[in-house]
mmCIF file of C-alpha atoms in Angstrom:
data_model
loop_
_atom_site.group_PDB
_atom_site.id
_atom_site.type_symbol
_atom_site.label_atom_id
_atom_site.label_comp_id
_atom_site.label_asym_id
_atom_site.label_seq_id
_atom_site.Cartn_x
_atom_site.Cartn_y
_atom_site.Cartn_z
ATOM 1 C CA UNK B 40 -39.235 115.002 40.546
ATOM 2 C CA UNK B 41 -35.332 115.383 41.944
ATOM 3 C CA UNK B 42 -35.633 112.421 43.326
ATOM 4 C CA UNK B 43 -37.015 110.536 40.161
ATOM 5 C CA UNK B 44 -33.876 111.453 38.086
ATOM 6 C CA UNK B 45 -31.682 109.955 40.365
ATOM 7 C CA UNK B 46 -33.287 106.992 39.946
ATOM 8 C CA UNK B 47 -32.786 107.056 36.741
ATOM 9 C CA UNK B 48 -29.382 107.915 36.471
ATOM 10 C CA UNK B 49 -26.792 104.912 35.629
ATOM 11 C CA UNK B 50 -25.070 103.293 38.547
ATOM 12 C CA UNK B 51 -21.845 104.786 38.047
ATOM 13 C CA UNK B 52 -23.743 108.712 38.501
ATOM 14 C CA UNK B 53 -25.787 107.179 41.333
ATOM 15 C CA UNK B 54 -22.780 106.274 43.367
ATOM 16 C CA UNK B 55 -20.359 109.676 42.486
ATOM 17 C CA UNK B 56 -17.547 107.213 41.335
ATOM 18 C CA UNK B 57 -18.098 104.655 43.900
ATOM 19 C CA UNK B 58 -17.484 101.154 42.558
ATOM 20 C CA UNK B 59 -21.041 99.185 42.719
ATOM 21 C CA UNK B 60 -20.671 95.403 42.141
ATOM 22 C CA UNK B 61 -22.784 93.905 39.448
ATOM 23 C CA UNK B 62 -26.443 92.943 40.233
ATOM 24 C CA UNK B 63 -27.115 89.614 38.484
ATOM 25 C CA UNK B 64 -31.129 89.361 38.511
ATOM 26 C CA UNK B 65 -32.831 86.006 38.551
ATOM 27 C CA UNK B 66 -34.575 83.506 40.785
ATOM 28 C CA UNK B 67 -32.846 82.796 44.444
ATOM 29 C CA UNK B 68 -30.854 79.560 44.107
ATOM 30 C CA UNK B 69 -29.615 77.257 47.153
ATOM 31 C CA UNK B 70 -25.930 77.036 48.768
ATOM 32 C CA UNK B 71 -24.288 74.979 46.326
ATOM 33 C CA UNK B 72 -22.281 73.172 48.624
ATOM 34 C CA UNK B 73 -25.467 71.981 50.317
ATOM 35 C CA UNK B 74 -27.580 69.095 49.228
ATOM 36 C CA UNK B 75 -31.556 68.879 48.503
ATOM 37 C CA UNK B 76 -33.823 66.437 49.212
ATOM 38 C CA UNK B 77 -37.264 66.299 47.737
ATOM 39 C CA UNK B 78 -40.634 64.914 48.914
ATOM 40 C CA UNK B 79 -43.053 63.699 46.696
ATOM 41 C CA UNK B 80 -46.043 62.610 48.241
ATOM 42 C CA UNK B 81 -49.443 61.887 46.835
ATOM 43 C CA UNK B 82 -52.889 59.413 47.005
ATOM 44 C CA UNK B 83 -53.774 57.188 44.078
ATOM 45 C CA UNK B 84 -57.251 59.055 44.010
ATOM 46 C CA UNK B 85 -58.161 62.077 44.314
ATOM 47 C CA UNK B 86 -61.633 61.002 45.904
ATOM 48 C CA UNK B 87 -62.561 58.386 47.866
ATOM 49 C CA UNK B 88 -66.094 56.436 49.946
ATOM 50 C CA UNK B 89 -66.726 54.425 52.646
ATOM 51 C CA UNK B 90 -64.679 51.051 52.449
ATOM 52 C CA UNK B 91 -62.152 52.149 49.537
ATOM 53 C CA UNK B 92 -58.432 51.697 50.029
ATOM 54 C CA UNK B 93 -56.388 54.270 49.888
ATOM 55 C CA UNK B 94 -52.614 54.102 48.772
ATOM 56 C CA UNK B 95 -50.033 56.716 49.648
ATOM 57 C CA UNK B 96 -46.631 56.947 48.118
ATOM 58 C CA UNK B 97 -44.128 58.852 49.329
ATOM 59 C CA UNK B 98 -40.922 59.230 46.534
ATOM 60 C CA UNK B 99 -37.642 60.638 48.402
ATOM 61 C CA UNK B 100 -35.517 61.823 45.736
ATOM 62 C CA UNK B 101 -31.711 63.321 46.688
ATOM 63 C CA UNK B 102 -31.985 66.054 44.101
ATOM 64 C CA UNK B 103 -27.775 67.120 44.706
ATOM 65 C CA UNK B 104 -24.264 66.359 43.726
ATOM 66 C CA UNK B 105 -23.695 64.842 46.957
ATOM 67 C CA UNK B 106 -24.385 61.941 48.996
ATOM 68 C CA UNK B 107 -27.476 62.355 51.665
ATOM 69 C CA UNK B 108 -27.051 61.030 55.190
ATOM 70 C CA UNK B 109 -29.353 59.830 58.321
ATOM 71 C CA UNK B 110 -32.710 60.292 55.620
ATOM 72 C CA UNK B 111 -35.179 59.346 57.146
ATOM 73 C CA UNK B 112 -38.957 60.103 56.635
ATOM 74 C CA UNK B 113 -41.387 61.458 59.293
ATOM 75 C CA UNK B 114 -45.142 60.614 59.780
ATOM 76 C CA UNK B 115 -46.563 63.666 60.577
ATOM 77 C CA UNK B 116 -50.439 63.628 60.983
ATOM 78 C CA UNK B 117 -52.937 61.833 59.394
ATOM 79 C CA UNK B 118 -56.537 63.487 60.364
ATOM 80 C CA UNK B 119 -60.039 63.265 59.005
ATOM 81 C CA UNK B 120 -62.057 66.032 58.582
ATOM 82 C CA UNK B 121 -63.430 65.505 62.533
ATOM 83 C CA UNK B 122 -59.556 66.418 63.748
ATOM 84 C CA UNK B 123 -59.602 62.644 64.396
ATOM 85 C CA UNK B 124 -56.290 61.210 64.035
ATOM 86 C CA UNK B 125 -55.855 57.921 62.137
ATOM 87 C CA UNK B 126 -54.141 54.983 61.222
ATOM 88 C CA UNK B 127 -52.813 53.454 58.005
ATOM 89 C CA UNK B 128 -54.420 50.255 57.252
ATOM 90 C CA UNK B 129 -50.426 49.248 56.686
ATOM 91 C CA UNK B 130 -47.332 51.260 56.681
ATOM 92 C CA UNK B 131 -43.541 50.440 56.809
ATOM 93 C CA UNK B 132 -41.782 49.350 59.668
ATOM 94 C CA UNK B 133 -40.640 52.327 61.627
ATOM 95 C CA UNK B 134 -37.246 51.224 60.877
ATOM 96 C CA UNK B 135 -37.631 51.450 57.292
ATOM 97 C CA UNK B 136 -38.511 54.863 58.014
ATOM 98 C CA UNK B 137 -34.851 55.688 58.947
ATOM 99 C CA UNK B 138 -33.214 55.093 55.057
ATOM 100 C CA UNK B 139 -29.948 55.988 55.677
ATOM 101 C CA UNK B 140 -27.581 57.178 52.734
ATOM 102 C CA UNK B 141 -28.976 58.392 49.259
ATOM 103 C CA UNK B 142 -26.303 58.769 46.804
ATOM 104 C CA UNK B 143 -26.329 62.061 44.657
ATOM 105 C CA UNK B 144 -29.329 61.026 42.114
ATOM 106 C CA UNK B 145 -30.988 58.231 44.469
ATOM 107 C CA UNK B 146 -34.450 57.998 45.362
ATOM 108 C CA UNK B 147 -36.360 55.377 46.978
ATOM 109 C CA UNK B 148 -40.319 54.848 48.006
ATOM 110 C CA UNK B 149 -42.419 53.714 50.414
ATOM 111 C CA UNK B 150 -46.112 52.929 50.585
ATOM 112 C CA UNK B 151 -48.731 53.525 52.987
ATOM 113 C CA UNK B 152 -52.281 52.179 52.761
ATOM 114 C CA UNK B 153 -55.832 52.921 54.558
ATOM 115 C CA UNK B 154 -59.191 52.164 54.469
ATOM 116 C CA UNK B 155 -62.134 54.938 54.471
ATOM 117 C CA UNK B 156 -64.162 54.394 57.662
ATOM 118 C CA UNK B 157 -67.623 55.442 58.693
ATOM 119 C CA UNK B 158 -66.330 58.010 60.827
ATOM 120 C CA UNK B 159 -64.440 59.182 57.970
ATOM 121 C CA UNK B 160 -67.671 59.508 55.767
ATOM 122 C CA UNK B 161 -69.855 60.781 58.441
ATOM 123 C CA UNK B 162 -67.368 63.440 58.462
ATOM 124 C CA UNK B 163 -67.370 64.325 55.339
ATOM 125 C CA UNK B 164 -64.645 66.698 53.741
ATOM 126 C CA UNK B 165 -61.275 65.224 53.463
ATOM 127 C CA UNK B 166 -58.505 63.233 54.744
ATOM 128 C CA UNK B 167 -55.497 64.638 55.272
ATOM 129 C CA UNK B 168 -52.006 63.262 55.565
ATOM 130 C CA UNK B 169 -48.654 65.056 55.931
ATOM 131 C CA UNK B 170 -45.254 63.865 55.733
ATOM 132 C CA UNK B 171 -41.827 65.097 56.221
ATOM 133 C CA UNK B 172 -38.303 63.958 54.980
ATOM 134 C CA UNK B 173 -35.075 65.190 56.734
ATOM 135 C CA UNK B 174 -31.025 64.234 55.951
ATOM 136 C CA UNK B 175 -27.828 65.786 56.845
ATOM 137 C CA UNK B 176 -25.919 67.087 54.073
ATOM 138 C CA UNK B 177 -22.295 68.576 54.661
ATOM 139 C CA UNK B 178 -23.255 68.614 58.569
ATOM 140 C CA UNK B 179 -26.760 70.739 57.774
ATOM 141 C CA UNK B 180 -30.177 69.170 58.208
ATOM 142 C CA UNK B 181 -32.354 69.562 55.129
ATOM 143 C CA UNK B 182 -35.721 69.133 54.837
ATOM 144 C CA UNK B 183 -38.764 69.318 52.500
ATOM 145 C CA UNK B 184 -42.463 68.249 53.709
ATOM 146 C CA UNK B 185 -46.101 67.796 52.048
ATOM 147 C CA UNK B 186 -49.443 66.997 52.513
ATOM 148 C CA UNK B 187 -51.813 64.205 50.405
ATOM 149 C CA UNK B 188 -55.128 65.345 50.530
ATOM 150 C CA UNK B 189 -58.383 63.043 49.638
ATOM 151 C CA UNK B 190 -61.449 64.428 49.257
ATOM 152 C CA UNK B 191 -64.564 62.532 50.678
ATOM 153 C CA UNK B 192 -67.507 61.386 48.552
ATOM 154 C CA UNK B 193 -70.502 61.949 50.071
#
């Protein structure tokens, strides 16, 4: 029990005169001389069958004080529930994938669209599709990343 009293002794008995500096408790925050960039990415519907279009938006918001550079978004994978990766029916130009410079408060979106095969519904399950954003921000590369998922109807 010797060991229970020091615990709950005060700081300044704990440390024997020792200065302690202050513990401020609360959530972890980020660098505040770093930026943040956020990815939001989601379907239009949360199910889908055979022959429906799909749209995908993807929102890239610069959530800091500071300008964003080289943003660009990044096409990760796109898969059915076979592990059979797929197309968008349409997509941006892969140079409109490279956005540039958001200023502190910017955001900007682009659209992808696809249509639900036969594959996809002999499948089943769900289509998945992740995405990525990266910028440099006070010469650091951020990122954030996320996945739209569809479920199948069967």
């Amino acid at each position: 029990m010797n060991w229970l009293r020091r615990l709950r002794r005060p700081p300044q008995e704990a440390t024997a005169g020792r200065e302690v500096p202050a513990l401020h408790p609360g959530p972890l925050s980020r660098k505040k001389d770093v930026g943040n960039i956020v990815l939001v990415y989601g379907a239009d519907k949360s199910v889908a069958a055979q022959g429906e279009t799909i749209i995908f938006s993807a929102w890239i918001i610069n959530d800091s004080m500071g300008q964003l550079h080289n943003v660009c978004l990044i096409l990760r994978s796109f898969t059915n529930e076979g592990m059979e990766s797929l197309d968008y029916t349409s997509r941006p130009l892969d140079k409109d994938l490279r956005i540039g410079t958001l200023r502190a408060g910017e955001s900007t979106m682009l659209s992808f669209s696809y249509l639900v095969s036969a594959s996809d519904h002999r499948h089943g399950g769900e289509l998945i599709s992740a995405m990525g954003v990266t910028a440099m921000s006070r010469g650091r590369v951020i990122r954030d990343e996320h996945d739209a998922i569809v479920a199948l109807k069967q």
